[in-house]
């Protein structure tokens, strides 16, 4: 990208060049604060392009934009993952945001008051670091997956692109959240499909329908953005449930899966004779297993004492125990909309205001 500083020191480093990082960059630039966005992908937007082929956003285009630039699509259409990637790339270009691609951070530490950021043999320092990455970084697969027979083709949802990757034969999809349901629909057809895992529920309308388009505004803007926050009793009660189990099914409904011949089964609890075994001890003879079992946060590269049991210890993205360190894009960081495209801007703007205040205090000291 253009406008990338060549200095080994930057006032504010933003780690992650997806919608969260670009939104942070927009607000930093708006306030005239020097910064550099670091992204491990080859191109801005690859975080979306490198997902399964049939993926579309869950929200209409009018709710799929980040601050300052509307998504270039009809307002009631649903962007494909490639269209979303291209939109992010155009966003970075049009706002001339300084992005250094191909810079995958593998260590963040602190030395002599400054943050030290390393990527292979490359190194830079920063006064502030904003980690603009979600909780979903490292694929999570149960340990017993290694006991499955070598003839079974195993993929994690992050590796899945299309049914052409699968062997002939039946398919077990482990994890019945949105990714599992979407992939089950994608692979359904001639073969037998099992979808294993707890029922996460589903929203009571079809998002592609006239009703869905009518209610999406009050649901997203009202409930997700304003009601379900860490400041409300309802939001505080829901937050741990969302972090533990994810949200309800949005696009694909259980009835649709049943019509496609997808069979819902219980949890996969182990392996017997090289085959997956369910919690009722039923053994499934399958040729393929797709793990839609979620992700670890993947923050092991942060060598700072800022983590609780499940997530960074922060107050609305501000890590008070490590001045100058911030997070944006985390699941339910402030509200249910925090990791969503239409919700990340509010968190980004808030964190950037805290950076601005910190730099003003440092300048006055």
Coordinates of C-alpha atoms in Angstrom, one line a residue:
X1 CA 0.0 0.0 0.0
X2 CA 1.0 3.6 -0.4
X3 CA 1.9 6.1 2.4
X4 CA 3.6 3.4 4.5
X5 CA 6.2 4.9 6.9
X6 CA 9.7 3.4 6.6
X7 CA 10.8 4.4 10.1
X8 CA 11.5 1.6 12.7
X9 CA 9.3 3.5 15.2
X10 CA 5.7 4.6 14.9
X11 CA 3.5 6.4 17.3
X12 CA 0.6 3.9 17.1
X13 CA 0.8 0.5 15.5
X14 CA -2.5 -1.2 14.6
X15 CA -2.2 -5.0 14.4
X16 CA -4.7 -6.4 11.9
X17 CA -5.9 -5.0 8.6
X18 CA -9.5 -6.3 8.5
X19 CA -12.6 -4.1 9.1
X20 CA -11.5 -3.5 12.8
X21 CA -8.0 -2.3 11.9
X22 CA -9.2 -0.2 9.0
X23 CA -11.9 1.4 11.1
X24 CA -9.2 2.3 13.7
X25 CA -7.0 3.7 11.0
X26 CA -9.9 5.9 9.7
X27 CA -10.4 7.4 13.1
X28 CA -6.6 7.9 13.7
X29 CA -6.2 9.6 10.4
X30 CA -9.3 11.8 11.1
X31 CA -7.6 13.1 14.2
X32 CA -4.2 13.5 12.6
X33 CA -2.5 10.9 14.7
X34 CA 0.5 9.1 13.1
X35 CA 0.0 5.3 12.8
X36 CA 0.8 2.2 10.8
X37 CA -1.5 -0.8 10.1
X38 CA 0.2 -4.2 10.1
X39 CA -1.4 -7.1 8.3
X40 CA -0.1 -10.6 7.8
X41 CA -2.0 -11.2 4.5
X42 CA -0.7 -10.5 1.0
X43 CA -3.5 -8.1 0.3
X44 CA -5.9 -6.0 2.3
X45 CA -9.2 -7.9 2.3
X46 CA -7.7 -11.4 2.1
X47 CA -9.1 -12.1 5.6
X48 CA -12.4 -12.4 3.8
X49 CA -11.3 -13.7 0.4
X50 CA -9.6 -16.7 2.1
X51 CA -12.9 -18.2 3.4
X52 CA -15.3 -20.8 1.9
X53 CA -16.5 -20.0 -1.6
X54 CA -20.2 -19.7 -1.0
X55 CA -20.0 -17.4 2.0
X56 CA -22.1 -14.3 2.0
X57 CA -22.5 -11.7 4.8
X58 CA -25.4 -12.2 7.2
X59 CA -26.4 -8.5 7.0
X60 CA -27.6 -6.5 4.0
X61 CA -25.1 -4.1 2.4
X62 CA -26.6 -1.1 4.1
X63 CA -25.5 -2.5 7.4
X64 CA -22.2 -3.9 6.1
X65 CA -20.1 -0.7 5.8
X66 CA -17.5 0.8 8.1
X67 CA -17.2 4.5 8.9
X68 CA -16.9 6.9 6.0
X69 CA -17.6 4.7 3.0
X70 CA -20.6 2.8 2.0
X71 CA -20.3 -0.8 0.6
X72 CA -20.7 -0.6 -3.2
X73 CA -23.7 -2.8 -3.5
X74 CA -27.5 -2.5 -3.6
X75 CA -28.7 -1.8 0.0
X76 CA -30.7 -5.0 0.4
X77 CA -28.2 -7.3 -1.2
X78 CA -25.8 -9.5 0.7
X79 CA -22.1 -9.1 -0.2
X80 CA -20.1 -12.2 -1.1
X81 CA -16.9 -12.8 0.8
X82 CA -14.8 -11.6 -2.2
X83 CA -16.9 -8.4 -2.6
X84 CA -16.3 -7.7 1.1
X85 CA -12.6 -8.2 0.6
X86 CA -12.5 -5.9 -2.4
X87 CA -14.5 -3.3 -0.4
X88 CA -11.9 -3.3 2.4
X89 CA -9.1 -3.0 -0.1
X90 CA -10.8 0.0 -1.8
X91 CA -11.4 1.5 1.6
X92 CA -7.7 1.4 2.5
X93 CA -6.8 2.8 -0.9
X94 CA -9.3 5.6 -1.0
X95 CA -8.5 6.9 2.5
X96 CA -4.8 6.4 1.8
X97 CA -4.4 4.4 5.0
X98 CA -0.8 3.3 5.7
X99 CA -0.9 -0.5 5.6
X100 CA 2.1 -2.8 5.6
X101 CA 0.9 -6.1 4.2
X102 CA 2.9 -9.4 4.6
X103 CA 3.8 -8.4 8.2
X104 CA 2.5 -11.2 10.4
X105 CA 3.3 -10.3 14.0
X106 CA 4.8 -13.1 16.0
X107 CA 5.8 -11.3 19.1
X108 CA 4.7 -8.2 21.0
X109 CA 6.5 -7.2 24.2
X110 CA 7.6 -4.1 26.0
X111 CA 11.1 -2.8 26.5
X112 CA 12.2 0.4 28.1
X113 CA 8.7 1.9 28.0
X114 CA 8.1 1.2 24.3
X115 CA 6.2 -1.7 22.7
X116 CA 8.4 -4.0 20.5
X117 CA 6.7 -5.7 17.6
X118 CA 8.5 -8.5 15.8
X119 CA 7.7 -10.3 12.5
X120 CA 10.4 -12.9 11.7
X121 CA 13.6 -10.9 11.5
X122 CA 11.8 -7.6 11.2
X123 CA 11.2 -5.3 14.2
X124 CA 9.6 -2.0 15.0
X125 CA 8.7 -0.1 18.1
X126 CA 5.6 1.9 19.0
X127 CA 4.2 4.1 21.8
X128 CA 0.8 2.6 21.4
X129 CA -0.5 -0.7 20.1
X130 CA -4.1 -1.4 19.1
X131 CA -4.7 -5.1 18.5
X132 CA -7.5 -5.0 16.0
X133 CA -8.2 -8.7 15.6
X134 CA -11.1 -10.9 16.7
X135 CA -11.2 -13.8 19.1
X136 CA -11.2 -16.3 16.2
X137 CA -7.5 -16.7 15.1
X138 CA -6.3 -20.3 15.8
X139 CA -8.4 -23.3 14.8
X140 CA -9.7 -25.4 17.7
X141 CA -10.0 -29.1 17.2
X142 CA -10.5 -31.7 20.0
X143 CA -7.5 -33.8 20.9
X144 CA -9.1 -37.0 19.9
X145 CA -9.2 -35.9 16.3
X146 CA -5.7 -37.5 15.9
X147 CA -7.2 -40.9 16.7
X148 CA -9.4 -40.9 13.6
X149 CA -8.4 -43.3 10.9
X150 CA -6.0 -42.1 8.3
X151 CA -8.5 -42.8 5.5
X152 CA -10.8 -40.1 6.9
X153 CA -10.4 -36.7 5.3
X154 CA -10.3 -34.0 8.0
X155 CA -10.7 -30.2 7.5
X156 CA -11.3 -27.3 9.8
X157 CA -13.8 -24.7 8.7
X158 CA -10.9 -22.3 8.2
X159 CA -9.6 -24.7 5.5
X160 CA -12.9 -25.5 3.9
X161 CA -13.5 -23.9 0.5
X162 CA -16.1 -26.1 -1.4
X163 CA -17.4 -29.6 -1.7
X164 CA -14.7 -30.5 -4.2
X165 CA -12.2 -30.8 -1.4
X166 CA -14.1 -33.8 0.0
X167 CA -13.7 -37.5 -0.7
X168 CA -16.5 -39.6 -2.0
X169 CA -18.6 -40.8 0.9
X170 CA -20.5 -39.5 3.9
X171 CA -19.7 -36.3 5.8
X172 CA -19.7 -35.5 9.5
X173 CA -19.8 -31.8 10.4
X174 CA -18.9 -31.2 14.1
X175 CA -20.3 -28.0 15.5
X176 CA -23.8 -26.8 14.8
X177 CA -23.3 -23.0 14.9
X178 CA -23.5 -20.7 11.9
X179 CA -20.4 -22.0 10.2
X180 CA -21.5 -25.7 10.7
X181 CA -25.0 -25.0 9.4
X182 CA -23.8 -23.0 6.3
X183 CA -21.2 -25.7 5.4
X184 CA -23.8 -28.4 5.9
X185 CA -26.0 -26.7 3.4
X186 CA -23.1 -26.3 1.0
X187 CA -22.1 -29.9 1.0
X188 CA -25.6 -31.4 1.1
X189 CA -26.7 -33.4 -2.0
X190 CA -25.9 -36.9 -3.0
X191 CA -24.1 -37.9 0.1
X192 CA -25.2 -38.4 3.7
X193 CA -24.5 -35.5 6.0
X194 CA -24.5 -35.6 9.8
X195 CA -24.4 -32.3 11.8
X196 CA -23.3 -32.9 15.4
X197 CA -23.5 -30.5 18.3
X198 CA -25.8 -28.6 20.6
X199 CA -28.7 -26.7 19.2
X200 CA -27.8 -23.0 19.4
X201 CA -31.2 -21.8 18.4
X202 CA -32.1 -19.6 15.5
X203 CA -33.5 -16.1 14.8
X204 CA -37.3 -16.2 14.3
X205 CA -37.2 -14.8 10.7
X206 CA -35.5 -15.3 7.4
X207 CA -33.0 -12.5 6.8
X208 CA -33.4 -12.6 3.0
X209 CA -37.2 -12.1 3.3
X210 CA -39.2 -8.9 3.2
X211 CA -39.9 -9.3 6.9
X212 CA -36.2 -9.9 7.6
X213 CA -35.2 -6.8 5.8
X214 CA -37.8 -4.8 7.8
X215 CA -36.7 -6.0 11.2
X216 CA -32.9 -6.0 10.7
X217 CA -32.6 -2.3 11.5
X218 CA -34.3 -2.4 15.0
X219 CA -32.5 -5.7 15.8
X220 CA -29.0 -4.6 14.8
X221 CA -29.2 -0.9 15.7
X222 CA -31.5 -1.3 18.7
X223 CA -30.9 -4.6 20.4
X224 CA -27.4 -5.7 19.3
X225 CA -25.9 -2.2 19.4
X226 CA -27.7 -0.4 22.3
X227 CA -29.5 -2.9 24.5
X228 CA -27.0 -5.8 24.7
X229 CA -24.0 -3.9 26.0
X230 CA -21.8 -4.3 29.1
X231 CA -23.6 -1.4 30.6
X232 CA -27.0 -3.1 30.8
X233 CA -28.1 -5.9 33.1
X234 CA -29.4 -7.9 30.1
X235 CA -26.1 -7.4 28.2
X236 CA -24.0 -8.5 31.2
X237 CA -26.1 -11.6 31.6
X238 CA -25.9 -12.5 27.9
X239 CA -22.2 -11.8 27.4
X240 CA -20.7 -15.0 29.0
X241 CA -23.2 -17.1 27.1
X242 CA -22.2 -15.5 23.8
X243 CA -18.5 -15.9 24.5
X244 CA -19.0 -19.6 25.5
X245 CA -21.4 -20.8 22.8
X246 CA -21.7 -18.1 20.0
X247 CA -24.9 -16.7 18.7
X248 CA -28.0 -18.3 17.1
X249 CA -28.4 -19.5 13.5
X250 CA -28.9 -16.5 11.3
X251 CA -29.4 -17.5 7.6
X252 CA -29.7 -21.3 7.6
X253 CA -32.6 -22.7 9.5
X254 CA -33.0 -26.2 11.0
X255 CA -36.0 -26.9 8.8
X256 CA -34.0 -26.1 5.7
X257 CA -31.2 -28.5 6.8
X258 CA -33.8 -31.2 7.4
X259 CA -35.3 -30.7 4.0
X260 CA -31.8 -31.2 2.5
X261 CA -31.4 -34.5 4.3
X262 CA -29.0 -33.3 6.9
X263 CA -29.3 -35.4 10.1
X264 CA -28.9 -33.6 13.4
X265 CA -27.1 -35.8 16.0
X266 CA -25.6 -35.2 19.5
X267 CA -22.1 -34.3 20.5
X268 CA -19.0 -36.1 19.2
X269 CA -17.2 -37.3 22.4
X270 CA -14.5 -39.5 21.1
X271 CA -13.2 -42.1 18.7
X272 CA -13.8 -45.9 18.5
X273 CA -11.9 -48.1 16.1
X274 CA -10.8 -45.0 14.2
X275 CA -14.3 -43.7 13.7
X276 CA -16.1 -40.7 15.4
X277 CA -18.3 -41.7 18.3
X278 CA -21.3 -39.7 19.6
X279 CA -22.4 -39.1 23.2
X280 CA -24.9 -41.9 22.8
X281 CA -22.0 -44.2 21.8
X282 CA -23.2 -44.4 18.2
X283 CA -20.3 -44.8 15.9
X284 CA -20.4 -43.1 12.5
X285 CA -18.8 -44.5 9.4
X286 CA -17.8 -41.4 7.4
X287 CA -15.2 -40.5 4.8
X288 CA -14.9 -36.9 5.8
X289 CA -15.0 -34.8 9.0
X290 CA -15.3 -31.0 8.9
X291 CA -14.5 -29.4 12.3
X292 CA -16.6 -26.3 12.9
X293 CA -15.5 -26.3 16.5
X294 CA -14.4 -22.7 16.7
X295 CA -11.1 -21.0 17.4
X296 CA -8.7 -20.1 20.2
X297 CA -8.1 -16.4 20.5
X298 CA -4.5 -16.9 19.2
X299 CA -2.9 -14.2 21.3
X300 CA 0.1 -16.3 22.4
X301 CA 2.4 -13.9 20.6
X302 CA 1.5 -11.2 23.1
X303 CA 4.1 -11.5 25.8
X304 CA 2.4 -9.2 28.3
X305 CA 0.6 -10.0 31.5
X306 CA -2.8 -8.8 30.3
X307 CA -5.0 -11.9 30.0
X308 CA -7.7 -13.4 32.2
X309 CA -8.9 -16.9 31.9
X310 CA -10.6 -16.5 28.5
X311 CA -9.8 -13.0 27.1
X312 CA -7.7 -9.9 27.6
X313 CA -8.4 -7.9 30.7
X314 CA -9.8 -4.6 29.4
X315 CA -12.3 -1.9 30.0
X316 CA -14.0 -1.2 26.7
X317 CA -10.9 -2.1 24.8
X318 CA -8.5 -0.2 27.1
X319 CA -6.0 -2.4 28.9
X320 CA -5.5 -0.3 32.1
X321 CA -2.7 -2.5 33.5
X322 CA -0.6 -1.9 30.3
X323 CA -0.8 1.8 29.3
X324 CA -0.8 2.2 25.6
X325 CA -2.3 -1.2 24.8
X326 CA -5.8 -1.5 23.3
X327 CA -8.1 -4.1 21.7
X328 CA -10.8 -3.6 19.0
X329 CA -12.8 -6.3 17.2
X330 CA -13.2 -8.7 20.1
X331 CA -16.4 -10.6 20.5
X332 CA -18.8 -8.6 22.8
X333 CA -16.0 -6.1 23.6
X334 CA -18.6 -3.6 24.5
X335 CA -21.8 -4.8 22.8
X336 CA -23.1 -7.8 20.9
X337 CA -22.4 -5.8 17.7
X338 CA -18.7 -5.2 18.6
X339 CA -17.2 -7.8 16.3
X340 CA -19.8 -7.1 13.5
X341 CA -19.0 -4.8 10.6
X342 CA -21.7 -2.4 11.5
X343 CA -20.7 -2.2 15.2
X344 CA -16.9 -2.1 15.1
X345 CA -16.7 1.7 14.3
X346 CA -18.1 2.8 17.7
X347 CA -15.4 0.8 19.5
X348 CA -12.7 2.0 17.2
X349 CA -13.6 5.6 17.7
X350 CA -13.7 5.2 21.5
X351 CA -10.3 3.6 21.6
X352 CA -8.8 6.2 19.3
X353 CA -10.1 8.9 21.6
X354 CA -8.2 7.2 24.5
X355 CA -5.0 7.1 22.4
X356 CA -5.4 10.8 21.6
X357 CA -5.8 11.6 25.3
X358 CA -2.8 9.6 26.2
X359 CA -0.6 11.2 23.6
X360 CA -1.7 14.7 24.8
X361 CA -0.8 13.8 28.4
X362 CA 2.6 12.5 27.3
X363 CA 3.3 15.7 25.3
X364 CA 2.4 17.9 28.2
X365 CA 4.5 15.9 30.7

